[in-house]
Each structure stands twice: as structure tokens, then as C-alpha cells.
Amino acid sequence: GAGVSQSPRYKVAKRGQDVALRCDPISGHVSLFWYQQALGQGPEFLTYFQNEAQLDKSGLPSDRFFAERPEGSVSTLKIQRTQQEDSAVYLCASSLGLDPDTQYFGPGTRLTVL
Amino acid sequence: ELKVEQNPLFLSMQEGKNYTIYCNYSTTSDRLYWYRQDPGKSLESLFVLLSNGAVKQEGRLMASLDTKARLSTLHITAAVHDLSATYFCAVDPGTASKLTFGTGTRLQVTL
């Protein structure tokens, strides 16, 4: 079946612009995660949804970062007033919501802030 | 705060050789994951280890978990070029939510 998809795959933004990154999880997956991966580093957790509820947003680096999943399926990560340090690959993952569980990752969105 | 460390960070090995990647973590956990990432691609799940002494094998890769030592290993047997990638371990502290990843081990297998 189809895996996790993300769009756009690449985004270039000027500093100060707002961006929105989309994630389509695997159908039927209850849990959805966002991670940020800087160049040469491992992914770092940003936020986690179970259905439409955002259960953990402890990894969001500032209040410029906002995520939503209003209908418990597609999710959007929004970054307001982008800064150069926001440049990274943003990975979305989904899982069945079991305990324990395996997270399946999408291809990521590479964000470059000029 | 959970910390996950991998070593080595970079590994260059010849085809046919064996080697081991180590993953140490700082808090009690019995849930450890290994992922593979090819350049410019996303993460592919390799192994899920869920108990002390767990061992999983797939082809030339074998992963094990020692929860008492807070250590997991990924052993590569008779490496081939196709195994060249970055390998990450990730720990779930028991919440079935966020994973904490290691810094990754970039493996380069040369002919």
C-alpha cells in the first residue's frame, strides 16, 4: 500500500516568510509524528498526534512552530517568520498507535531559508 | 533527559569484512529501533528490539539488545557495497510516542 507522503519535497523560503508543510500518513494510522533533521544529524522529535489530539509538542523549538491534524488524518506543520536556523529536513512518521509500535517515515521536506 | 550515543560515527570497511556498530543510551528502556537512511532518502525500519537479550537478523545484519547494559549492537557480516548508508538507532522510553535518535553511523563499504 501507499506509504507516508509529504509535500512539498523541497521548499525555499526567504527569511521572514511563513511556510506550511503537509504530511499524509498511511491510511488507518492513528499516530503521527513530526521530526526535524539537521544536516549530518539524527532526527529530533518535534510533536506527536494521536488522531486529532496533539499529545506532545515538547520538541517544537519556538512559538513560531505550529502543527495541526484537524480530522485525524492529514497534518500540517507551519513555521511562521522563518529563520535561517529553521533550514533542515522535516520528517513525518505515522504508526498504528500500538504499544510498542514502529514508526514509518515519509520522504521528508527539505526546507532552505535564505 | 534521554541521550543516545552511537559509535563509530563513520565507518569505512572493505567488502567481505565484519564490523559492529554500538548504540548506548542513558535511561532504562526495553524498546530499541534500528533504521537505515540512504543519502537524500527517508528512514527505513530495519529492526525492532523489545526485550533484554532480543536478537534479530536479516541478511548480513544482526541486531541485539542488552537492556541492563543499555546497549544495542548492529553487527555486519561480510559487508557488501549495497550496505553503504547511514544507520540510526532510536530509543522509545516507554511512552510509545517520541523516539530519541542517535547521531547515526555513516557506513561506507569499499570494493
PDB file of C-alpha atoms in Angstrom:
ATOM      1  CA  GLY A   1       0.000   0.000   0.000  1.00  0.00           C
ATOM      2  CA  ALA A   2       0.942   3.660  -0.135  1.00  0.00           C
ATOM      3  CA  GLY A   3       3.454   4.897   2.387  1.00  0.00           C
ATOM      4  CA  VAL A   4       3.692   8.231   4.154  1.00  0.00           C
ATOM      5  CA  SER A   5       3.786  11.098   1.695  1.00  0.00           C
ATOM      6  CA  GLN A   6       4.953  14.649   2.235  1.00  0.00           C
ATOM      7  CA  SER A   7       4.719  17.807   0.197  1.00  0.00           C
ATOM      8  CA  PRO A   8       6.425  19.807  -0.996  1.00  0.00           C
ATOM      9  CA  ARG A   9       9.620  17.783  -1.199  1.00  0.00           C
ATOM     10  CA  TYR A  10      11.706  20.948  -1.400  1.00  0.00           C
ATOM     11  CA  LYS A  11      10.899  24.426  -0.185  1.00  0.00           C
ATOM     12  CA  VAL A  12      12.989  27.552  -0.421  1.00  0.00           C
ATOM     13  CA  ALA A  13      11.813  30.479   1.675  1.00  0.00           C
ATOM     14  CA  LYS A  14      13.128  33.931   2.283  1.00  0.00           C
ATOM     15  CA  ARG A  15      13.793  34.775   5.885  1.00  0.00           C
ATOM     16  CA  GLY A  16      10.619  36.046   7.468  1.00  0.00           C
ATOM     17  CA  GLN A  17       8.228  34.135   5.217  1.00  0.00           C
ATOM     18  CA  ASP A  18       5.679  31.668   6.536  1.00  0.00           C
ATOM     19  CA  VAL A  19       5.733  28.081   5.268  1.00  0.00           C
ATOM     20  CA  ALA A  20       3.341  25.136   5.519  1.00  0.00           C
ATOM     21  CA  LEU A  21       4.470  21.537   5.189  1.00  0.00           C
ATOM     22  CA  ARG A  22       1.987  18.750   4.588  1.00  0.00           C
ATOM     23  CA  CYS A  23       2.003  15.116   5.682  1.00  0.00           C
ATOM     24  CA  ASP A  24      -0.322  12.343   4.503  1.00  0.00           C
ATOM     25  CA  PRO A  25       0.063   9.363   6.829  1.00  0.00           C
ATOM     26  CA  ILE A  26      -0.531   5.740   5.990  1.00  0.00           C
ATOM     27  CA  SER A  27      -4.269   5.086   5.895  1.00  0.00           C
ATOM     28  CA  GLY A  28      -5.548   3.855   9.241  1.00  0.00           C
ATOM     29  CA  HIS A  29      -2.543   5.015  11.213  1.00  0.00           C
ATOM     30  CA  VAL A  30      -3.638   6.637  14.432  1.00  0.00           C
ATOM     31  CA  SER A  31      -0.367   8.237  15.481  1.00  0.00           C
ATOM     32  CA  LEU A  32       1.531  10.908  13.582  1.00  0.00           C
ATOM     33  CA  PHE A  33       4.915  12.411  14.413  1.00  0.00           C
ATOM     34  CA  TRP A  34       6.998  15.303  13.149  1.00  0.00           C
ATOM     35  CA  TYR A  35      10.784  15.319  13.391  1.00  0.00           C
ATOM     36  CA  GLN A  36      13.436  17.804  12.339  1.00  0.00           C
ATOM     37  CA  GLN A  37      16.699  16.515  10.877  1.00  0.00           C
ATOM     38  CA  ALA A  38      19.619  18.886  10.551  1.00  0.00           C
ATOM     39  CA  LEU A  39      22.377  18.052   8.112  1.00  0.00           C
ATOM     40  CA  GLY A  40      24.513  15.195   9.381  1.00  0.00           C
ATOM     41  CA  GLN A  41      22.378  14.644  12.478  1.00  0.00           C
ATOM     42  CA  GLY A  42      19.736  12.244  13.643  1.00  0.00           C
ATOM     43  CA  PRO A  43      16.076  13.251  13.573  1.00  0.00           C
ATOM     44  CA  GLU A  44      14.845  15.231  16.573  1.00  0.00           C
ATOM     45  CA  PHE A  45      11.293  14.980  17.823  1.00  0.00           C
ATOM     46  CA  LEU A  46       9.020  17.968  17.348  1.00  0.00           C
ATOM     47  CA  THR A  47       5.451  16.899  18.073  1.00  0.00           C
ATOM     48  CA  TYR A  48       3.052  13.935  18.217  1.00  0.00           C
ATOM     49  CA  PHE A  49      -0.645  13.421  17.480  1.00  0.00           C
ATOM     50  CA  GLN A  50      -2.963  10.623  18.354  1.00  0.00           C
ATOM     51  CA  ASN A  51      -5.882  11.038  15.970  1.00  0.00           C
ATOM     52  CA  GLU A  52      -6.612  14.772  16.062  1.00  0.00           C
ATOM     53  CA  ALA A  53      -5.252  15.314  19.562  1.00  0.00           C
ATOM     54  CA  GLN A  54      -1.800  16.820  19.896  1.00  0.00           C
ATOM     55  CA  LEU A  55      -0.458  14.889  22.867  1.00  0.00           C
ATOM     56  CA  ASP A  56       3.105  16.153  22.961  1.00  0.00           C
ATOM     57  CA  LYS A  57       4.577  19.314  21.493  1.00  0.00           C
ATOM     58  CA  SER A  58       7.585  19.495  23.744  1.00  0.00           C
ATOM     59  CA  GLY A  59      10.043  19.416  20.844  1.00  0.00           C
ATOM     60  CA  LEU A  60       8.742  22.463  18.986  1.00  0.00           C
ATOM     61  CA  PRO A  61      11.683  24.897  19.146  1.00  0.00           C
ATOM     62  CA  SER A  62       9.673  28.095  19.429  1.00  0.00           C
ATOM     63  CA  ASP A  63       6.190  29.520  19.224  1.00  0.00           C
ATOM     64  CA  ARG A  64       6.818  30.139  15.537  1.00  0.00           C
ATOM     65  CA  PHE A  65       6.212  26.421  15.007  1.00  0.00           C
ATOM     66  CA  PHE A  66       2.659  25.159  14.937  1.00  0.00           C
ATOM     67  CA  ALA A  67       1.219  21.782  13.926  1.00  0.00           C
ATOM     68  CA  GLU A  68      -2.310  20.594  13.411  1.00  0.00           C
ATOM     69  CA  ARG A  69      -4.211  17.486  12.397  1.00  0.00           C
ATOM     70  CA  PRO A  70      -7.818  18.632  12.458  1.00  0.00           C
ATOM     71  CA  GLU A  71      -9.522  15.486  11.149  1.00  0.00           C
ATOM     72  CA  GLY A  72      -7.089  12.944  12.478  1.00  0.00           C
ATOM     73  CA  SER A  73      -5.529  12.216   9.106  1.00  0.00           C
ATOM     74  CA  VAL A  74      -3.516  14.807   7.152  1.00  0.00           C
ATOM     75  CA  SER A  75      -1.243  17.011   9.225  1.00  0.00           C
ATOM     76  CA  THR A  76       0.326  20.380   8.544  1.00  0.00           C
ATOM     77  CA  LEU A  77       3.425  21.813  10.165  1.00  0.00           C
ATOM     78  CA  LYS A  78       3.518  25.573   9.901  1.00  0.00           C
ATOM     79  CA  ILE A  79       6.542  27.730  10.546  1.00  0.00           C
ATOM     80  CA  GLN A  80       5.982  31.437  10.859  1.00  0.00           C
ATOM     81  CA  ARG A  81       8.591  34.116  10.196  1.00  0.00           C
ATOM     82  CA  THR A  82      11.188  31.575   9.102  1.00  0.00           C
ATOM     83  CA  GLN A  83      14.785  31.978  10.239  1.00  0.00           C
ATOM     84  CA  GLN A  84      17.963  30.548   8.742  1.00  0.00           C
ATOM     85  CA  GLU A  85      18.297  28.121  11.645  1.00  0.00           C
ATOM     86  CA  ASP A  86      14.990  26.554  10.563  1.00  0.00           C
ATOM     87  CA  SER A  87      16.742  25.117   7.493  1.00  0.00           C
ATOM     88  CA  ALA A  88      16.521  21.341   7.834  1.00  0.00           C
ATOM     89  CA  VAL A  89      14.670  18.297   6.576  1.00  0.00           C
ATOM     90  CA  TYR A  90      11.279  17.899   8.213  1.00  0.00           C
ATOM     91  CA  LEU A  91      10.239  14.280   8.507  1.00  0.00           C
ATOM     92  CA  CYS A  92       6.776  12.984   9.163  1.00  0.00           C
ATOM     93  CA  ALA A  93       6.130   9.489  10.502  1.00  0.00           C
ATOM     94  CA  SER A  94       2.983   7.540  11.233  1.00  0.00           C
ATOM     95  CA  SER A  95       2.174   4.404  13.183  1.00  0.00           C
ATOM     96  CA  LEU A  96      -0.743   2.226  14.195  1.00  0.00           C
ATOM     97  CA  GLY A  97      -0.742   3.618  17.716  1.00  0.00           C
ATOM     98  CA  LEU A  98       0.045   0.316  19.351  1.00  0.00           C
ATOM     99  CA  ASP A  99       2.315  -0.090  22.341  1.00  0.00           C
ATOM    100  CA  PRO A 100       5.071  -0.815  21.394  1.00  0.00           C
ATOM    101  CA  ASP A 101       4.989   0.436  17.837  1.00  0.00           C
ATOM    102  CA  THR A 102       7.001   1.008  14.649  1.00  0.00           C
ATOM    103  CA  GLN A 103       7.046   4.425  13.059  1.00  0.00           C
ATOM    104  CA  TYR A 104       7.084   4.619   9.250  1.00  0.00           C
ATOM    105  CA  PHE A 105       8.722   7.681   7.809  1.00  0.00           C
ATOM    106  CA  GLY A 106       7.898   9.810   4.811  1.00  0.00           C
ATOM    107  CA  PRO A 107      10.478  11.154   2.344  1.00  0.00           C
ATOM    108  CA  GLY A 108      10.737  14.486   4.144  1.00  0.00           C
ATOM    109  CA  THR A 109      10.566  18.127   3.108  1.00  0.00           C
ATOM    110  CA  ARG A 110      13.888  19.879   2.723  1.00  0.00           C
ATOM    111  CA  LEU A 111      13.446  23.484   3.836  1.00  0.00           C
ATOM    112  CA  THR A 112      16.067  26.055   2.943  1.00  0.00           C
ATOM    113  CA  VAL A 113      15.713  29.528   4.401  1.00  0.00           C
ATOM    114  CA  LEU A 114      17.741  32.202   2.633  1.00  0.00           C
TER     115      LEU A 114
ATOM    116  CA  GLU B   1      16.965  13.708  29.533  1.00  0.00           C
ATOM    117  CA  LEU B   2      17.445  10.604  27.423  1.00  0.00           C
ATOM    118  CA  LYS B   3      20.712  10.565  25.495  1.00  0.00           C
ATOM    119  CA  VAL B   4      21.560   8.099  22.743  1.00  0.00           C
ATOM    120  CA  GLU B   5      25.123   7.739  21.529  1.00  0.00           C
ATOM    121  CA  GLN B   6      26.421   5.754  18.604  1.00  0.00           C
ATOM    122  CA  ASN B   7      29.909   4.811  17.699  1.00  0.00           C
ATOM    123  CA  PRO B   8      31.668   4.949  15.467  1.00  0.00           C
ATOM    124  CA  LEU B   9      30.226   7.981  13.706  1.00  0.00           C
ATOM    125  CA  PHE B  10      31.891   6.996  10.472  1.00  0.00           C
ATOM    126  CA  LEU B  11      32.990   3.563   9.351  1.00  0.00           C
ATOM    127  CA  SER B  12      34.827   2.681   6.199  1.00  0.00           C
ATOM    128  CA  MET B  13      35.150  -1.020   5.640  1.00  0.00           C
ATOM    129  CA  GLN B  14      36.138  -3.348   2.863  1.00  0.00           C
ATOM    130  CA  GLU B  15      33.731  -5.738   1.264  1.00  0.00           C
ATOM    131  CA  GLY B  16      33.766  -9.092   2.978  1.00  0.00           C
ATOM    132  CA  LYS B  17      34.774  -7.772   6.392  1.00  0.00           C
ATOM    133  CA  ASN B  18      32.802  -7.879   9.632  1.00  0.00           C
ATOM    134  CA  TYR B  19      32.137  -5.000  11.975  1.00  0.00           C
ATOM    135  CA  THR B  20      29.875  -3.849  14.806  1.00  0.00           C
ATOM    136  CA  ILE B  21      28.118  -0.547  15.432  1.00  0.00           C
ATOM    137  CA  TYR B  22      27.346   0.308  19.054  1.00  0.00           C
ATOM    138  CA  CYS B  23      24.401   2.208  20.478  1.00  0.00           C
ATOM    139  CA  ASN B  24      24.415   3.300  24.129  1.00  0.00           C
ATOM    140  CA  TYR B  25      21.524   5.028  25.830  1.00  0.00           C
ATOM    141  CA  SER B  26      21.176   6.721  29.175  1.00  0.00           C
ATOM    142  CA  THR B  27      17.773   5.709  30.571  1.00  0.00           C
ATOM    143  CA  THR B  28      16.040   2.424  31.160  1.00  0.00           C
ATOM    144  CA  SER B  29      14.226   1.229  28.081  1.00  0.00           C
ATOM    145  CA  ASP B  30      13.363  -2.091  26.511  1.00  0.00           C
ATOM    146  CA  ARG B  31      12.350  -0.688  23.150  1.00  0.00           C
ATOM    147  CA  LEU B  32      15.036  -0.012  20.621  1.00  0.00           C
ATOM    148  CA  TYR B  33      14.809   0.507  16.868  1.00  0.00           C
ATOM    149  CA  TRP B  34      17.357   0.444  14.087  1.00  0.00           C
ATOM    150  CA  TYR B  35      16.786   2.456  10.914  1.00  0.00           C
ATOM    151  CA  ARG B  36      18.707   2.818   7.681  1.00  0.00           C
ATOM    152  CA  GLN B  37      18.911   6.061   5.702  1.00  0.00           C
ATOM    153  CA  ASP B  38      20.309   6.354   2.188  1.00  0.00           C
ATOM    154  CA  PRO B  39      21.558   9.779   1.070  1.00  0.00           C
ATOM    155  CA  GLY B  40      18.669  12.117   0.357  1.00  0.00           C
ATOM    156  CA  LYS B  41      16.128   9.474   1.336  1.00  0.00           C
ATOM    157  CA  SER B  42      13.962   8.817   4.334  1.00  0.00           C
ATOM    158  CA  LEU B  43      14.414   6.306   7.112  1.00  0.00           C
ATOM    159  CA  GLU B  44      13.709   2.635   6.553  1.00  0.00           C
ATOM    160  CA  SER B  45      12.891   0.460   9.550  1.00  0.00           C
ATOM    161  CA  LEU B  46      15.329  -2.438   9.976  1.00  0.00           C
ATOM    162  CA  PHE B  47      14.781  -3.965  13.400  1.00  0.00           C
ATOM    163  CA  VAL B  48      12.589  -3.611  16.466  1.00  0.00           C
ATOM    164  CA  LEU B  49      14.062  -4.981  19.704  1.00  0.00           C
ATOM    165  CA  LEU B  50      11.626  -5.243  22.578  1.00  0.00           C
ATOM    166  CA  SER B  51      13.234  -7.188  25.389  1.00  0.00           C
ATOM    167  CA  ASN B  52      16.517  -7.892  27.095  1.00  0.00           C
ATOM    168  CA  GLY B  53      18.515 -10.390  25.085  1.00  0.00           C
ATOM    169  CA  ALA B  54      16.474  -9.848  21.931  1.00  0.00           C
ATOM    170  CA  VAL B  55      18.318 -10.724  18.738  1.00  0.00           C
ATOM    171  CA  LYS B  56      17.044 -10.112  15.224  1.00  0.00           C
ATOM    172  CA  GLN B  57      18.751 -10.987  11.942  1.00  0.00           C
ATOM    173  CA  GLU B  58      18.074 -10.005   8.362  1.00  0.00           C
ATOM    174  CA  GLY B  59      20.586 -10.961   5.709  1.00  0.00           C
ATOM    175  CA  ARG B  60      24.031  -9.695   6.668  1.00  0.00           C
ATOM    176  CA  LEU B  61      22.742  -7.577   9.561  1.00  0.00           C
ATOM    177  CA  MET B  62      22.122  -8.744  13.103  1.00  0.00           C
ATOM    178  CA  ALA B  63      20.908  -6.568  15.962  1.00  0.00           C
ATOM    179  CA  SER B  64      20.882  -7.319  19.668  1.00  0.00           C
ATOM    180  CA  LEU B  65      19.751  -5.601  22.832  1.00  0.00           C
ATOM    181  CA  ASP B  66      21.147  -5.690  26.369  1.00  0.00           C
ATOM    182  CA  THR B  67      18.807  -3.592  28.491  1.00  0.00           C
ATOM    183  CA  LYS B  68      20.890  -3.983  31.634  1.00  0.00           C
ATOM    184  CA  ALA B  69      23.942  -2.503  29.931  1.00  0.00           C
ATOM    185  CA  ARG B  70      21.715  -0.078  27.988  1.00  0.00           C
ATOM    186  CA  LEU B  71      23.468  -1.198  24.851  1.00  0.00           C
ATOM    187  CA  SER B  72      22.425  -2.353  21.425  1.00  0.00           C
ATOM    188  CA  THR B  73      24.704  -3.594  18.693  1.00  0.00           C
ATOM    189  CA  LEU B  74      24.294  -3.864  14.948  1.00  0.00           C
ATOM    190  CA  HIS B  75      26.658  -6.451  13.553  1.00  0.00           C
ATOM    191  CA  ILE B  76      27.559  -6.529   9.878  1.00  0.00           C
ATOM    192  CA  THR B  77      28.769  -9.809   8.446  1.00  0.00           C
ATOM    193  CA  ALA B  78      30.748  -9.979   5.195  1.00  0.00           C
ATOM    194  CA  ALA B  79      29.848  -6.447   4.153  1.00  0.00           C
ATOM    195  CA  VAL B  80      28.775  -5.670   0.612  1.00  0.00           C
ATOM    196  CA  HIS B  81      28.647  -2.309  -1.161  1.00  0.00           C
ATOM    197  CA  ASP B  82      24.832  -2.211  -1.007  1.00  0.00           C
ATOM    198  CA  LEU B  83      25.022  -1.829   2.760  1.00  0.00           C
ATOM    199  CA  SER B  84      26.578   1.633   2.405  1.00  0.00           C
ATOM    200  CA  ALA B  85      24.186   4.016   4.192  1.00  0.00           C
ATOM    201  CA  THR B  86      23.731   5.802   7.499  1.00  0.00           C
ATOM    202  CA  TYR B  87      22.400   3.663  10.334  1.00  0.00           C
ATOM    203  CA  PHE B  88      20.491   5.132  13.257  1.00  0.00           C
ATOM    204  CA  CYS B  89      19.425   3.582  16.494  1.00  0.00           C
ATOM    205  CA  ALA B  90      16.443   5.091  18.276  1.00  0.00           C
ATOM    206  CA  VAL B  91      15.086   4.569  21.760  1.00  0.00           C
ATOM    207  CA  ASP B  92      11.489   4.686  22.902  1.00  0.00           C
ATOM    208  CA  PRO B  93      11.474   5.472  26.633  1.00  0.00           C
ATOM    209  CA  GLY B  94       8.251   3.564  27.059  1.00  0.00           C
ATOM    210  CA  THR B  95       5.650   6.069  26.087  1.00  0.00           C
ATOM    211  CA  ALA B  96       5.053   4.624  22.594  1.00  0.00           C
ATOM    212  CA  SER B  97       5.408   8.130  21.323  1.00  0.00           C
ATOM    213  CA  LYS B  98       8.534  10.049  20.569  1.00  0.00           C
ATOM    214  CA  LEU B  99      11.768   8.371  19.591  1.00  0.00           C
ATOM    215  CA  THR B 100      15.165   9.694  20.579  1.00  0.00           C
ATOM    216  CA  PHE B 101      17.704   9.027  17.848  1.00  0.00           C
ATOM    217  CA  GLY B 102      21.433   8.569  17.971  1.00  0.00           C
ATOM    218  CA  THR B 103      23.694  10.706  15.817  1.00  0.00           C
ATOM    219  CA  GLY B 104      23.984   7.980  13.218  1.00  0.00           C
ATOM    220  CA  THR B 105      26.820   5.862  11.868  1.00  0.00           C
ATOM    221  CA  ARG B 106      27.757   6.505   8.292  1.00  0.00           C
ATOM    222  CA  LEU B 107      28.893   3.215   6.784  1.00  0.00           C
ATOM    223  CA  GLN B 108      30.927   3.149   3.606  1.00  0.00           C
ATOM    224  CA  VAL B 109      31.742  -0.242   2.125  1.00  0.00           C
ATOM    225  CA  THR B 110      34.542  -0.154  -0.376  1.00  0.00           C
ATOM    226  CA  LEU B 111      35.399  -2.691  -3.030  1.00  0.00           C
TER     227      LEU B 111
END
